[in-house]
mmCIF file with all atom_site columns, C-alpha atoms in Angstrom:
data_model
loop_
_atom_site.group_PDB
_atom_site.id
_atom_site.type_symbol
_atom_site.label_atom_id
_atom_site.label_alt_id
_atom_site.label_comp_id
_atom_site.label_asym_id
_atom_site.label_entity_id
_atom_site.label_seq_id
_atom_site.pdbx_PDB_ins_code
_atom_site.Cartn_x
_atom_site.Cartn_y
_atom_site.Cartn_z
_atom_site.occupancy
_atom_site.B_iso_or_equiv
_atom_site.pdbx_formal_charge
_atom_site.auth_seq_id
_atom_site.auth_comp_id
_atom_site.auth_asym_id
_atom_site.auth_atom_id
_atom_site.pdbx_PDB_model_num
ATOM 1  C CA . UNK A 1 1  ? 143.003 60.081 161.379 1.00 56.00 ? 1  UNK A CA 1
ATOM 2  C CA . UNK A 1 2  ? 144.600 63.345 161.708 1.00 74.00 ? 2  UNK A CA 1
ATOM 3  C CA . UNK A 1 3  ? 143.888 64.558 165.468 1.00 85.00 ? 3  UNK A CA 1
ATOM 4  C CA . UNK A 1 4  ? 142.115 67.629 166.396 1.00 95.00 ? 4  UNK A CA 1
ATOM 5  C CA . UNK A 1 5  ? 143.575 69.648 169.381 1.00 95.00 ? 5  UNK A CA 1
ATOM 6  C CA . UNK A 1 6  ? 142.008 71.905 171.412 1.00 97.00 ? 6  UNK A CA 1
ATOM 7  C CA . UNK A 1 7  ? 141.706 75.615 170.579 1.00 97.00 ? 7  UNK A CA 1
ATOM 8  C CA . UNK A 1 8  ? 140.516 78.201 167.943 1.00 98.00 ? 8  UNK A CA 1
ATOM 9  C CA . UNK A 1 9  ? 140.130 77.504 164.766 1.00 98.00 ? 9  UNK A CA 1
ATOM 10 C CA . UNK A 1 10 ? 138.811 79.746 161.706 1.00 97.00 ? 10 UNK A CA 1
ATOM 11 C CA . UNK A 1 11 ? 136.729 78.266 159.148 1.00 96.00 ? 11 UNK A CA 1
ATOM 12 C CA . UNK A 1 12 ? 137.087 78.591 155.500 1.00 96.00 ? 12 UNK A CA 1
ATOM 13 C CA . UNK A 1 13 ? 134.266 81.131 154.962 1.00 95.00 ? 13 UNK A CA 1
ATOM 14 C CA . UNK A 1 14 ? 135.998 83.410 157.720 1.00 94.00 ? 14 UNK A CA 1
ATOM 15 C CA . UNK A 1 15 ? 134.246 83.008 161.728 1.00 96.00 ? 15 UNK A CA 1
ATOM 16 C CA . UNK A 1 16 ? 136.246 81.496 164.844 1.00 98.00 ? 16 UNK A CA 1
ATOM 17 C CA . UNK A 1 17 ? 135.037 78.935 167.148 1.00 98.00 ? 17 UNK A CA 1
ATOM 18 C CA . UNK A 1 18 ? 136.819 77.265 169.859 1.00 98.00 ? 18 UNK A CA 1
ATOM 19 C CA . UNK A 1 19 ? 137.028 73.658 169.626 1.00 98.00 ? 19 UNK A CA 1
ATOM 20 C CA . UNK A 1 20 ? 136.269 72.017 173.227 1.00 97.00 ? 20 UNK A CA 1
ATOM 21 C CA . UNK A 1 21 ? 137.097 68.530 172.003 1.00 96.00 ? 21 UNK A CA 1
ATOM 22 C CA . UNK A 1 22 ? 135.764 65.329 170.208 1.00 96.00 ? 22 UNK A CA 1
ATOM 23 C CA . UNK A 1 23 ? 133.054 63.220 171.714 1.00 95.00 ? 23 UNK A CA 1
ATOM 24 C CA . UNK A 1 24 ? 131.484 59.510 170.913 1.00 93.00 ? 24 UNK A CA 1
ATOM 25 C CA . UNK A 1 25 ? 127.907 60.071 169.280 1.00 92.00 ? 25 UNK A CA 1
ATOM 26 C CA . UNK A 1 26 ? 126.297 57.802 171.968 1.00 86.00 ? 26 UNK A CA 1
ATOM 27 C CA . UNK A 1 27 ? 124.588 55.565 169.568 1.00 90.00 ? 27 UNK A CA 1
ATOM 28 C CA . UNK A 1 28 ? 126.088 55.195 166.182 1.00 88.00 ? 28 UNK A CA 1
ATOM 29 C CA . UNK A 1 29 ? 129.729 55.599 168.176 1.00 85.00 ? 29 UNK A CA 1
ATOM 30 C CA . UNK A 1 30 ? 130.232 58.191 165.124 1.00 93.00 ? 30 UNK A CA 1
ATOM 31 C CA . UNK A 1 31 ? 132.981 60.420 166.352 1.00 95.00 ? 31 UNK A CA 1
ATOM 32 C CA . UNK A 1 32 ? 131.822 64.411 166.409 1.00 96.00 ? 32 UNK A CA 1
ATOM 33 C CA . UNK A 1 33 ? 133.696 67.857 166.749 1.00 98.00 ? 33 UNK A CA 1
ATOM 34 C CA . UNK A 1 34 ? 132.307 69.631 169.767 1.00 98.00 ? 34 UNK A CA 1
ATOM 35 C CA . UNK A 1 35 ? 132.919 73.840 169.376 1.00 98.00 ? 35 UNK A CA 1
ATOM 36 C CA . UNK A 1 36 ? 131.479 76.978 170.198 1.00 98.00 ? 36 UNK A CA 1
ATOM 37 C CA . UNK A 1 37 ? 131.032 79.543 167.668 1.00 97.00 ? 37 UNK A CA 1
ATOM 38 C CA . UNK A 1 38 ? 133.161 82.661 168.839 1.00 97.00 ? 38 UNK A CA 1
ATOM 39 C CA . UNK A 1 39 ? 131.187 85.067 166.721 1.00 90.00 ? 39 UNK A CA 1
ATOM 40 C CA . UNK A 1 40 ? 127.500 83.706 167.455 1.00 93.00 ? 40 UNK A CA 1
ATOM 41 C CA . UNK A 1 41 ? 128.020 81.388 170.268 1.00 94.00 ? 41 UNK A CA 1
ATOM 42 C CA . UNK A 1 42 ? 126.208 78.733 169.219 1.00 96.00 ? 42 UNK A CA 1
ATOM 43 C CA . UNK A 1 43 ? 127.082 75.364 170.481 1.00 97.00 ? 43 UNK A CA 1
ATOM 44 C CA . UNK A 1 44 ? 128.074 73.046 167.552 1.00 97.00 ? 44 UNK A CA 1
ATOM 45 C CA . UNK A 1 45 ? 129.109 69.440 167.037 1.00 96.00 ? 45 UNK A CA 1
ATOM 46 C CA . UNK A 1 46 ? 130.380 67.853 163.613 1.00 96.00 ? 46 UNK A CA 1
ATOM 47 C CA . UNK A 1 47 ? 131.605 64.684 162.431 1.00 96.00 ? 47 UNK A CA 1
ATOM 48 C CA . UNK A 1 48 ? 135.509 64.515 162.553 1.00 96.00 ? 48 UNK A CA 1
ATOM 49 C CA . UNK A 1 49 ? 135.627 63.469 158.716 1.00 95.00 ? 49 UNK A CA 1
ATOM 50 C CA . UNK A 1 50 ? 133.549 66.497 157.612 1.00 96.00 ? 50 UNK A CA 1
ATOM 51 C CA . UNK A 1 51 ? 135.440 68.959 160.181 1.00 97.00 ? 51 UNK A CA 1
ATOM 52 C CA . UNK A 1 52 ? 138.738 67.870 158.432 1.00 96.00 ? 52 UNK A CA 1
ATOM 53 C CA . UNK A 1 53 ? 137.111 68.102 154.935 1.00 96.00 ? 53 UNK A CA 1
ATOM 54 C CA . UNK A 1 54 ? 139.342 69.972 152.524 1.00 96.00 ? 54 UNK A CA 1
ATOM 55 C CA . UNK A 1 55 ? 136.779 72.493 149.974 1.00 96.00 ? 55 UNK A CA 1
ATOM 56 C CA . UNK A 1 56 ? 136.329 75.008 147.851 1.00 95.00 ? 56 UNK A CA 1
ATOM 57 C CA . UNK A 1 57 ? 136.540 78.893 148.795 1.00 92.00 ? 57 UNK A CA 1
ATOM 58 C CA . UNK A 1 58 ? 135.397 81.456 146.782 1.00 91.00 ? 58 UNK A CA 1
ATOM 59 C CA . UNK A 1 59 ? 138.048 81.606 144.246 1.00 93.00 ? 59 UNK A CA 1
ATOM 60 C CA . UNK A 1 60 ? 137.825 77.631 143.911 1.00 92.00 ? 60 UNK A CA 1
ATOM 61 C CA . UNK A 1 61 ? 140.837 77.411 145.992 1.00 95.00 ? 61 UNK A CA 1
ATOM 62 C CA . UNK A 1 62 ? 141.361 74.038 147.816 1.00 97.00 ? 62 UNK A CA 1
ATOM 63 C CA . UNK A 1 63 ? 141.245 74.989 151.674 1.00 97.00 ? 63 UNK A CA 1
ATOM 64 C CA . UNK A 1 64 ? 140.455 73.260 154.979 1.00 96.00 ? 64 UNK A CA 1
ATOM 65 C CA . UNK A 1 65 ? 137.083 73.338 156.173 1.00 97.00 ? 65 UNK A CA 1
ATOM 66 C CA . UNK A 1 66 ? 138.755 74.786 159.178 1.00 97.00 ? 66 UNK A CA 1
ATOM 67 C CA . UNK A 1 67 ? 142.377 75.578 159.800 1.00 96.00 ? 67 UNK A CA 1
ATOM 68 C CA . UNK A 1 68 ? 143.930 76.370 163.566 1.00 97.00 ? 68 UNK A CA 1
ATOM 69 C CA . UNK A 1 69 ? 143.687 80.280 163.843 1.00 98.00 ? 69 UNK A CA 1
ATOM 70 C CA . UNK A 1 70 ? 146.978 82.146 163.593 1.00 98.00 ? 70 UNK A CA 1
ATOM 71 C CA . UNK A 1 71 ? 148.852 83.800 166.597 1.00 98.00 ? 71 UNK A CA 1
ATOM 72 C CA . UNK A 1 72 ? 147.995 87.577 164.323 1.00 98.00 ? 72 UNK A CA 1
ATOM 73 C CA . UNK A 1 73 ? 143.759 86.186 164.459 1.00 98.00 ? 73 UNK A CA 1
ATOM 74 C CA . UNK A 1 74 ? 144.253 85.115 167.844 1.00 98.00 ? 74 UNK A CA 1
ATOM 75 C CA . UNK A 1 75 ? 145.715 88.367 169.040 1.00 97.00 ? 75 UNK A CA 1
ATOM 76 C CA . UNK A 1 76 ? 142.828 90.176 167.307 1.00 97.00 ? 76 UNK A CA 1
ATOM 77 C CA . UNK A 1 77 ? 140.230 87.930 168.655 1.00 97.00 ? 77 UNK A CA 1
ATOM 78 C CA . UNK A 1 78 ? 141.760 88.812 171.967 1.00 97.00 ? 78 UNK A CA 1
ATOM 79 C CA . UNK A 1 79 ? 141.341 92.649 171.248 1.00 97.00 ? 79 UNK A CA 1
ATOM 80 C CA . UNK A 1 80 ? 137.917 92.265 170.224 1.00 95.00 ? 80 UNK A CA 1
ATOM 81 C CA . UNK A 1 81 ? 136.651 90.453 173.233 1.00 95.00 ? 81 UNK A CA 1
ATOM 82 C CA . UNK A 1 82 ? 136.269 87.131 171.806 1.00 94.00 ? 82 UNK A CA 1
ATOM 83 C CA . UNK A 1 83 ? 138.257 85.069 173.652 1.00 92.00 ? 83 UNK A CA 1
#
């Protein structure tokens, strides 16, 4: 399994959130993605598999689900107040 770090990421359909880390689902031992949504923050968690999920954008393009954000978004995010 391919690990997940760490830091912002942008998802496919274009908001940041901030991954905190991955956590045990207590019962079913089902690992989850634990993030914060940097445009609404909400507090989110979602399985690894369907975090890593590679889909279809817009133009039926195969993308990540979410990809790490680049050093231009994270410089913008910074401007912007958002992290």
């Amino acid at each position: 399994m391919e690990e997940i770090k760490a830091g912002v990421y942008k998802h496919f359909k274009g908001r940041f959130s901030n991954v905190i880390g991955v956590a045990k689902h207590s019962d079913r031992e089902e690992m989850l993605v634990i993030y914060k949504g940097l445009n609404d923050g909400g507090l989110y968690a979602r399985p690894v598999e369907s975090f890593l999920d590679i889909v279809d954008d817009k133009q039926g393009n195969k993308v990540p689900r979410f990809a790490p954000a680049t050093e231009t978004e994270l410089e913008q995010l910074k401007k912007d107040g958002l992290i």
